[in-house]
Amino acid sequence: MYSVRKVTDDLYWVGANDHRLALFENVHPIPRGVSYNSYLLLDEQTVLFDAVDWSACRQYLENVEHVLAGRSLDYLVIHHMEPDHGASVEEILIRYPQVKIVATAKAFAFMRQFGFHVDGHECIQVKDKDTLSSGRHQFTFLTAPMVHWPEVAVSFDTTDGILFSADAFGTFGALDGKLFADEVDFDRDWIDDARRYYTNIVGKYGANVMALLKKAEGLDIKTICPLHGPVWRKDLGYFMDKHIHWATYQPEEKGVLIVYGSMYGNTEAAAQALAARLCEKGMTNVAVYDVSNTHVSQLIAESFKYSHIVLASVTYNLGIYPPMHSYLADMKALNLQKRTFAVVENGSWACKSGDLMRKELEGMKEMTVLDADLTVTSALRDDQAGAVDALADAVLASMA
Ligand code: FEO
């Protein structure tokens, strides 16, 4: 049975939701599922924008067939070839042998790499600012390399002001019937997943995202149709502003993220003592996470959100506690910048984690590490209350 929604009078969402996938890219947990969005335009010519993950292919094909209602499919526009979208391309080519494929040169190269038989079709290669007409609608293509793969392009329907934005402006979370961001309480129920999606999938490529936003500056965008999550037709500025913060590595909130790595609870106790002192002194926007039982994608998202980060780690095999080390490696890989850090270290002998974490942070861009730190020798002692207090003061002073 088909399951489609109308975006406008002649544009349909023909994508699918996936609640069976546990890990997006086999890495990131998606307990709320994910949607693979595809859109079908019924103009003088019919145009299908993008495909879906293999897991959702059957639903997608039923949707496309239903909306076409016997019409032929004239164009397949491929903005992005990562298999969460591109995997079903071949199925469209098989079912609609006359379809013309529209994509960038690199996207065509990827289609061939994935083994798709594109060469029996008319392949229309587009580059920046190339246009396509489907009748009433005119489309302009804008290349968007590394948002989030090198072949990516977005397209803008100048007739209706619709931006088909590829991975940009996407989010984790299945749609489950809702299509538009204004049909949900996005700021309450979706923003955390949107941040986790952006920061972990596209976070590394902030400069490329900003380049795309600059290209799109002059466009009169009324609707954004991303490849994941809700369609935006209202309050576009809200989501745009979030993306500008993320892409420029500016924190969204003044607050303190405390991430601790603790084997037996003693480093955790130090983290909690610091959190209590910060709150007592008036900074209550404090979030505390155990690095061992919080997925690193969540830690990364929170790191993009908060202005200040305290890393508290036990020393392990004369190094940084492995899950903390892995979090720091991800932070570097995803290009987080412009944060202020404080360090808490613990070691029963040969305490090394503080210096080592500082060294990791020195290798990242525009990170400030406060001089004040806290060394725990096995367990925080009552006579170290002053040191906890001083660390809280140093964090607060750096926030002023
Ligand atoms: Fe949703 Fe980069 O694919």
Short mmCIF file of C-alpha atoms and ligand atoms in Angstrom, two decimals:
data_model
loop_
_atom_site.label_atom_id
_atom_site.label_comp_id
_atom_site.label_asym_id
_atom_site.label_seq_id
_atom_site.Cartn_x
_atom_site.Cartn_y
_atom_site.Cartn_z
CA MET A 1 0.00 0.00 0.00
CA TYR A 2 1.33 3.45 -0.92
CA SER A 3 2.04 6.04 1.77
CA VAL A 4 2.60 9.49 0.31
CA ARG A 5 2.06 13.14 1.26
CA LYS A 6 1.52 16.21 -0.84
CA VAL A 7 4.18 18.90 -0.45
CA THR A 8 2.46 21.28 -2.88
CA ASP A 9 -0.29 20.79 -5.47
CA ASP A 10 2.02 19.00 -7.87
CA LEU A 11 4.86 17.79 -5.65
CA TYR A 12 4.63 14.63 -3.54
CA TRP A 13 6.77 13.11 -0.83
CA VAL A 14 7.27 9.51 -1.93
CA GLY A 15 9.93 8.49 0.58
CA ALA A 16 9.77 5.99 3.40
CA ASN A 17 10.40 5.65 7.12
CA ASP A 18 12.74 3.13 8.68
CA HIS A 19 12.29 1.94 12.27
CA ARG A 20 14.19 -1.30 11.78
CA LEU A 21 17.63 0.19 11.32
CA ALA A 22 19.37 0.33 14.69
CA LEU A 23 22.49 2.23 13.64
CA PHE A 24 22.62 4.87 10.92
CA GLU A 25 25.73 4.27 8.80
CA ASN A 26 26.11 1.30 11.17
CA VAL A 27 27.49 3.77 13.72
CA HIS A 28 24.89 6.17 15.09
CA PRO A 29 21.91 4.88 17.11
CA ILE A 30 18.55 6.06 15.79
CA PRO A 31 15.95 5.03 18.38
CA ARG A 32 13.39 7.33 16.73
CA GLY A 33 14.10 5.86 13.30
CA VAL A 34 14.91 7.83 10.18
CA SER A 35 13.16 8.86 7.00
CA TYR A 36 14.59 8.61 3.51
CA ASN A 37 12.92 11.39 1.58
CA SER A 38 12.23 11.35 -2.11
CA TYR A 39 9.96 13.74 -3.99
CA LEU A 40 8.00 13.32 -7.20
CA LEU A 41 6.87 16.25 -9.32
CA LEU A 42 3.97 15.95 -11.74
CA ASP A 43 4.66 18.70 -14.25
CA GLU A 44 4.46 18.50 -18.05
CA GLN A 45 7.41 16.21 -17.50
CA THR A 46 7.57 14.07 -14.37
CA VAL A 47 10.62 14.41 -12.15
CA LEU A 48 11.68 12.09 -9.32
CA PHE A 49 14.14 13.61 -6.88
CA ASP A 50 16.47 11.06 -5.32
CA ALA A 51 15.95 7.48 -4.21
CA VAL A 52 15.99 5.70 -0.84
CA ASP A 53 17.88 3.13 1.18
CA TRP A 54 17.57 -0.45 -0.01
CA SER A 55 15.60 -1.33 3.14
CA ALA A 56 12.82 1.07 2.11
CA CYS A 57 12.84 0.30 -1.60
CA ARG A 58 9.56 -1.59 -1.79
CA GLN A 59 7.59 1.21 -0.12
CA TYR A 60 9.32 3.76 -2.34
CA LEU A 61 8.49 1.90 -5.55
CA GLU A 62 4.84 1.56 -4.52
CA ASN A 63 4.72 5.28 -3.76
CA VAL A 64 6.27 6.28 -7.07
CA GLU A 65 3.97 3.99 -9.03
CA HIS A 66 0.92 5.32 -7.19
CA VAL A 67 1.71 9.00 -7.74
CA LEU A 68 2.64 8.50 -11.38
CA ALA A 69 -0.73 6.76 -11.86
CA GLY A 70 0.28 5.38 -15.21
CA ARG A 71 2.33 8.36 -16.40
CA SER A 72 5.87 7.77 -17.53
CA LEU A 73 8.81 8.90 -15.44
CA ASP A 74 10.80 11.44 -17.43
CA TYR A 75 13.63 12.51 -15.13
CA LEU A 76 15.43 11.06 -12.14
CA VAL A 77 17.44 13.78 -10.38
CA ILE A 78 20.14 12.44 -8.07
CA HIS A 79 21.54 14.94 -5.61
CA HIS A 80 23.52 12.53 -3.45
CA MET A 81 24.77 9.00 -3.97
CA GLU A 82 25.37 7.76 -0.42
CA PRO A 83 23.51 4.45 -0.34
CA ASP A 84 20.95 5.62 2.22
CA HIS A 85 19.56 7.43 -0.85
CA GLY A 86 21.32 5.99 -3.86
CA ALA A 87 20.90 2.27 -3.19
CA SER A 88 17.56 2.10 -5.02
CA VAL A 89 18.60 3.98 -8.15
CA GLU A 90 19.01 0.79 -10.15
CA GLU A 91 15.46 -0.29 -9.28
CA ILE A 92 14.11 2.92 -10.82
CA LEU A 93 16.26 2.43 -13.91
CA ILE A 94 14.95 -1.11 -14.34
CA ARG A 95 11.29 -0.10 -13.95
CA TYR A 96 11.46 3.13 -15.97
CA PRO A 97 13.89 2.33 -18.79
CA GLN A 98 13.17 5.59 -20.63
CA VAL A 99 14.02 7.79 -17.64
CA LYS A 100 16.71 10.43 -18.12
CA ILE A 101 19.16 10.73 -15.24
CA VAL A 102 20.26 14.16 -14.04
CA ALA A 103 23.30 14.39 -11.76
CA THR A 104 26.80 15.80 -11.40
CA ALA A 105 29.75 14.11 -13.14
CA LYS A 106 30.95 12.70 -9.83
CA ALA A 107 27.50 11.34 -9.00
CA PHE A 108 27.49 9.50 -12.34
CA ALA A 109 30.94 8.15 -11.51
CA PHE A 110 29.62 6.88 -8.16
CA MET A 111 26.60 5.27 -9.85
CA ARG A 112 28.98 3.32 -12.05
CA GLN A 113 31.19 2.46 -9.05
CA PHE A 114 28.14 1.03 -7.30
CA GLY A 115 27.47 -1.07 -10.38
CA PHE A 116 24.36 0.73 -11.66
CA HIS A 117 23.62 0.47 -15.36
CA VAL A 118 23.24 4.14 -16.14
CA ASP A 119 24.72 4.05 -19.59
CA GLY A 120 21.63 2.66 -21.24
CA HIS A 121 19.92 5.90 -20.22
CA GLU A 122 20.26 9.48 -21.28
CA CYS A 123 22.65 10.94 -18.71
CA ILE A 124 22.33 14.69 -18.25
CA GLN A 125 25.41 15.93 -16.45
CA VAL A 126 24.90 19.15 -14.51
CA LYS A 127 27.34 21.59 -12.99
CA ASP A 128 26.91 24.71 -10.91
CA LYS A 129 24.07 26.97 -12.06
CA ASP A 130 22.92 24.64 -14.84
CA THR A 131 19.15 24.63 -15.31
CA LEU A 132 16.43 22.17 -16.19
CA SER A 133 12.84 22.78 -17.19
CA SER A 134 10.04 20.31 -16.60
CA GLY A 135 7.38 22.58 -18.08
CA ARG A 136 5.95 25.02 -15.53
CA HIS A 137 8.90 24.44 -13.17
CA GLN A 138 12.43 25.62 -13.75
CA PHE A 139 15.30 24.21 -11.71
CA THR A 140 18.74 25.58 -11.03
CA PHE A 141 21.44 23.25 -9.76
CA LEU A 142 24.01 24.34 -7.20
CA THR A 143 26.91 22.06 -6.47
CA ALA A 144 27.52 21.48 -2.77
CA PRO A 145 30.72 19.44 -2.53
CA MET A 146 31.28 17.73 0.83
CA VAL A 147 27.77 18.43 2.09
CA HIS A 148 28.24 15.61 2.69
CA TRP A 149 30.01 13.76 -0.14
CA PRO A 150 31.95 15.30 -3.03
CA GLU A 151 29.29 14.68 -5.69
CA VAL A 152 26.49 16.50 -3.87
CA ALA A 153 24.32 19.08 -5.59
CA VAL A 154 21.14 20.77 -4.47
CA SER A 155 18.48 22.10 -6.80
CA PHE A 156 16.21 25.09 -6.55
CA ASP A 157 12.78 25.23 -8.11
CA THR A 158 12.61 28.90 -9.06
CA THR A 159 8.90 28.57 -9.89
CA ASP A 160 7.73 27.62 -6.40
CA GLY A 161 10.79 28.57 -4.32
CA ILE A 162 11.56 25.01 -3.26
CA LEU A 163 15.09 24.02 -2.32
CA PHE A 164 15.86 20.32 -2.64
CA SER A 165 18.68 20.42 -0.15
CA ALA A 166 20.13 16.89 -0.17
CA ASP A 167 21.56 15.99 3.28
CA ALA A 168 21.55 19.65 4.35
CA PHE A 169 18.74 20.56 6.77
CA GLY A 170 18.11 16.89 7.47
CA THR A 171 17.58 15.17 10.79
CA PHE A 172 17.34 11.73 12.34
CA GLY A 173 13.82 10.65 13.30
CA ALA A 174 11.11 8.92 11.27
CA LEU A 175 8.29 11.14 10.02
CA ASP A 176 5.51 8.71 10.91
CA GLY A 177 2.85 10.56 8.99
CA LYS A 178 3.94 14.09 9.78
CA LEU A 179 5.70 15.71 6.87
CA PHE A 180 6.19 19.35 7.76
CA ALA A 181 8.29 20.76 10.59
CA ASP A 182 5.28 22.90 11.53
CA GLU A 183 3.25 19.74 12.18
CA VAL A 184 5.51 18.82 15.10
CA ASP A 185 6.99 20.64 18.08
CA PHE A 186 10.41 20.71 16.47
CA ASP A 187 12.22 22.65 19.17
CA ARG A 188 10.90 20.30 21.85
CA ASP A 189 10.92 16.93 20.11
CA TRP A 190 13.30 17.09 17.15
CA ILE A 191 16.12 19.56 17.67
CA ASP A 192 18.33 17.14 19.63
CA ASP A 193 18.15 14.59 16.83
CA ALA A 194 18.69 17.31 14.24
CA ARG A 195 21.81 18.45 16.06
CA ARG A 196 23.06 14.88 16.46
CA TYR A 197 22.44 14.24 12.76
CA TYR A 198 24.14 17.43 11.59
CA THR A 199 27.15 17.32 13.90
CA ASN A 200 27.97 13.67 13.31
CA ILE A 201 27.17 13.47 9.60
CA VAL A 202 28.09 16.91 8.25
CA GLY A 203 29.85 18.49 11.26
CA LYS A 204 33.31 18.13 9.78
CA TYR A 205 32.35 20.16 6.73
CA GLY A 206 31.27 23.46 8.27
CA ALA A 207 33.13 25.55 5.69
CA ASN A 208 31.40 23.66 2.87
CA VAL A 209 28.00 24.14 4.50
CA MET A 210 28.68 27.87 4.83
CA ALA A 211 29.74 27.98 1.16
CA LEU A 212 26.41 26.40 0.21
CA LEU A 213 24.47 28.84 2.40
CA LYS A 214 26.32 31.70 0.72
CA LYS A 215 25.44 30.36 -2.74
CA ALA A 216 21.81 30.11 -1.65
CA GLU A 217 21.76 33.61 -0.13
CA GLY A 218 20.07 35.31 -3.07
CA LEU A 219 17.39 32.65 -3.52
CA ASP A 220 13.82 33.30 -2.44
CA ILE A 221 13.49 30.00 -0.58
CA LYS A 222 9.93 29.27 0.56
CA THR A 223 10.26 25.54 1.24
CA ILE A 224 13.17 23.26 2.04
CA CYS A 225 12.88 19.60 1.08
CA PRO A 226 15.76 17.67 2.70
CA LEU A 227 16.62 14.01 2.25
CA HIS A 228 15.89 13.18 5.90
CA GLY A 229 13.29 14.47 8.33
CA PRO A 230 10.60 17.13 8.01
CA VAL A 231 10.03 19.56 5.16
CA TRP A 232 10.34 23.23 6.14
CA ARG A 233 7.73 25.70 4.87
CA LYS A 234 7.55 27.99 7.94
CA ASP A 235 10.07 29.52 10.29
CA LEU A 236 12.99 28.68 8.01
CA GLY A 237 15.10 31.24 9.87
CA TYR A 238 15.01 29.13 13.06
CA PHE A 239 16.62 26.13 11.39
CA MET A 240 18.92 28.24 9.24
CA ASP A 241 20.23 29.95 12.38
CA LYS A 242 20.94 26.58 14.03
CA HIS A 243 22.90 25.52 10.94
CA ILE A 244 24.92 28.71 10.91
CA HIS A 245 25.88 28.11 14.57
CA TRP A 246 26.85 24.50 13.86
CA ALA A 247 28.67 25.23 10.60
CA THR A 248 30.70 28.04 12.14
CA TYR A 249 31.31 26.07 15.35
CA GLN A 250 29.67 28.73 17.49
CA PRO A 251 28.06 27.30 20.63
CA GLU A 252 24.29 27.53 20.82
CA GLU A 253 24.26 28.03 24.57
CA LYS A 254 26.43 29.36 27.31
CA GLY A 255 26.68 26.35 29.57
CA VAL A 256 28.95 23.61 30.85
CA LEU A 257 29.11 20.10 29.47
CA ILE A 258 30.89 17.76 31.87
CA VAL A 259 31.98 14.42 30.39
CA TYR A 260 33.62 11.98 32.76
CA GLY A 261 35.37 8.65 32.35
CA SER A 262 35.31 6.76 35.62
CA MET A 263 36.16 3.14 36.40
CA TYR A 264 34.89 2.85 39.97
CA GLY A 265 32.95 6.06 40.57
CA ASN A 266 35.70 8.28 41.98
CA THR A 267 36.19 10.43 38.88
CA GLU A 268 32.41 10.53 38.59
CA ALA A 269 32.23 11.88 42.16
CA ALA A 270 34.67 14.65 41.22
CA ALA A 271 32.55 15.52 38.16
CA GLN A 272 29.43 15.64 40.30
CA ALA A 273 31.15 17.81 42.94
CA LEU A 274 32.13 20.29 40.22
CA ALA A 275 28.62 20.28 38.73
CA ALA A 276 27.16 21.02 42.17
CA ARG A 277 29.56 23.91 42.73
CA LEU A 278 28.77 25.40 39.31
CA CYS A 279 25.05 25.22 39.98
CA GLU A 280 25.45 26.63 43.48
CA LYS A 281 27.29 29.57 41.97
CA GLY A 282 24.42 30.22 39.56
CA MET A 283 25.43 28.37 36.40
CA THR A 284 22.68 25.79 36.20
CA ASN A 285 22.96 25.11 32.49
CA VAL A 286 25.12 22.10 33.24
CA ALA A 287 24.91 18.70 31.54
CA VAL A 288 26.80 15.69 32.91
CA TYR A 289 27.48 12.51 30.94
CA ASP A 290 29.29 9.26 31.63
CA VAL A 291 31.52 8.70 28.60
CA SER A 292 31.22 4.93 29.05
CA ASN A 293 27.45 4.72 28.71
CA THR A 294 26.65 7.64 26.43
CA HIS A 295 26.97 7.08 22.71
CA VAL A 296 29.71 9.25 21.29
CA SER A 297 27.30 10.73 18.71
CA GLN A 298 25.33 12.19 21.63
CA LEU A 299 28.51 13.55 23.23
CA ILE A 300 29.49 15.18 19.94
CA ALA A 301 26.07 16.80 19.58
CA GLU A 302 26.26 18.16 23.12
CA SER A 303 29.79 19.39 22.48
CA PHE A 304 28.50 21.45 19.55
CA LYS A 305 25.72 22.83 21.78
CA TYR A 306 27.59 24.06 24.85
CA SER A 307 30.22 26.77 25.14
CA HIS A 308 32.31 25.08 27.86
CA ILE A 309 33.41 21.49 28.25
CA VAL A 310 34.98 19.85 31.29
CA LEU A 311 36.76 16.56 30.60
CA ALA A 312 37.27 14.37 33.65
CA SER A 313 39.23 11.21 32.99
CA VAL A 314 40.90 8.50 34.93
CA THR A 315 44.36 7.43 33.74
CA TYR A 316 44.24 4.01 32.08
CA ASN A 317 47.31 2.05 30.98
CA LEU A 318 49.23 5.32 31.41
CA GLY A 319 46.90 6.92 28.87
CA ILE A 320 43.50 8.53 28.57
CA TYR A 321 40.56 6.29 29.47
CA PRO A 322 39.74 4.58 26.13
CA PRO A 323 36.14 5.82 25.69
CA MET A 324 37.30 9.37 26.51
CA HIS A 325 40.11 8.99 24.00
CA SER A 326 37.64 7.86 21.38
CA TYR A 327 35.36 10.84 22.13
CA LEU A 328 38.31 13.22 21.71
CA ALA A 329 39.27 11.54 18.44
CA ASP A 330 35.73 12.02 17.14
CA MET A 331 35.72 15.62 18.31
CA LYS A 332 38.86 16.25 16.28
CA ALA A 333 37.61 14.33 13.25
CA LEU A 334 34.38 16.33 13.27
CA ASN A 335 36.34 19.56 13.45
CA LEU A 336 34.82 21.00 16.62
CA GLN A 337 36.35 24.40 17.34
CA LYS A 338 36.07 27.46 19.55
CA ARG A 339 35.31 25.83 22.89
CA THR A 340 36.73 26.45 26.35
CA PHE A 341 37.87 23.40 28.27
CA ALA A 342 38.81 22.50 31.80
CA VAL A 343 40.47 19.25 32.72
CA VAL A 344 40.06 16.93 35.70
CA GLU A 345 42.47 14.03 35.95
CA ASN A 346 42.61 11.00 38.17
CA GLY A 347 45.30 8.41 38.77
CA SER A 348 46.23 6.28 41.75
CA TRP A 349 49.81 6.31 40.48
CA ALA A 350 51.47 7.99 37.47
CA CYS A 351 48.52 10.31 36.81
CA LYS A 352 48.82 11.18 33.11
CA SER A 353 45.34 11.80 31.75
CA GLY A 354 45.33 15.59 32.30
CA ASP A 355 48.46 16.30 30.27
CA LEU A 356 47.41 13.86 27.60
CA MET A 357 43.95 15.39 27.22
CA ARG A 358 45.51 18.85 27.00
CA LYS A 359 47.75 17.59 24.24
CA GLU A 360 44.76 16.23 22.32
CA LEU A 361 42.99 19.58 22.61
CA GLU A 362 46.09 21.47 21.48
CA GLY A 363 45.81 19.58 18.20
CA MET A 364 42.35 21.04 17.55
CA LYS A 365 41.41 24.46 16.18
CA GLU A 366 40.79 27.48 18.40
CA MET A 367 40.35 25.54 21.64
CA THR A 368 41.08 27.28 24.94
CA VAL A 369 42.17 25.11 27.85
CA LEU A 370 41.95 26.79 31.24
CA ASP A 371 45.07 26.73 33.39
CA ALA A 372 43.05 25.74 36.43
CA ASP A 373 42.59 22.02 36.66
CA LEU A 374 41.96 19.40 39.28
CA THR A 375 44.04 16.36 40.06
CA VAL A 376 42.41 13.50 41.91
CA THR A 377 44.62 10.86 43.45
CA SER A 378 42.33 7.82 43.60
CA ALA A 379 39.44 9.73 45.22
CA LEU A 380 38.59 13.37 45.80
CA ARG A 381 39.29 14.30 49.42
CA ASP A 382 37.29 16.72 51.57
CA ASP A 383 40.34 18.97 51.83
CA GLN A 384 40.16 19.42 48.04
CA ALA A 385 36.86 21.30 48.27
CA GLY A 386 38.80 24.53 47.74
CA ALA A 387 40.32 23.15 44.54
CA VAL A 388 36.87 22.21 43.22
CA ASP A 389 35.65 25.67 44.13
CA ALA A 390 38.61 27.28 42.34
CA LEU A 391 37.98 25.22 39.21
CA ALA A 392 34.29 26.23 39.22
CA ASP A 393 35.34 29.88 39.61
CA ALA A 394 37.80 29.60 36.74
CA VAL A 395 35.12 28.12 34.46
CA LEU A 396 32.66 30.84 35.44
CA ALA A 397 35.25 33.61 35.00
CA SER A 398 35.93 32.37 31.47
CA MET A 399 32.20 32.63 30.70
CA ALA A 400 31.93 36.28 31.64
FE1 FEO B 1 21.71 10.85 3.96
FE2 FEO B 1 25.02 11.50 3.17
O1 FEO B 1 23.38 10.58 3.12
#
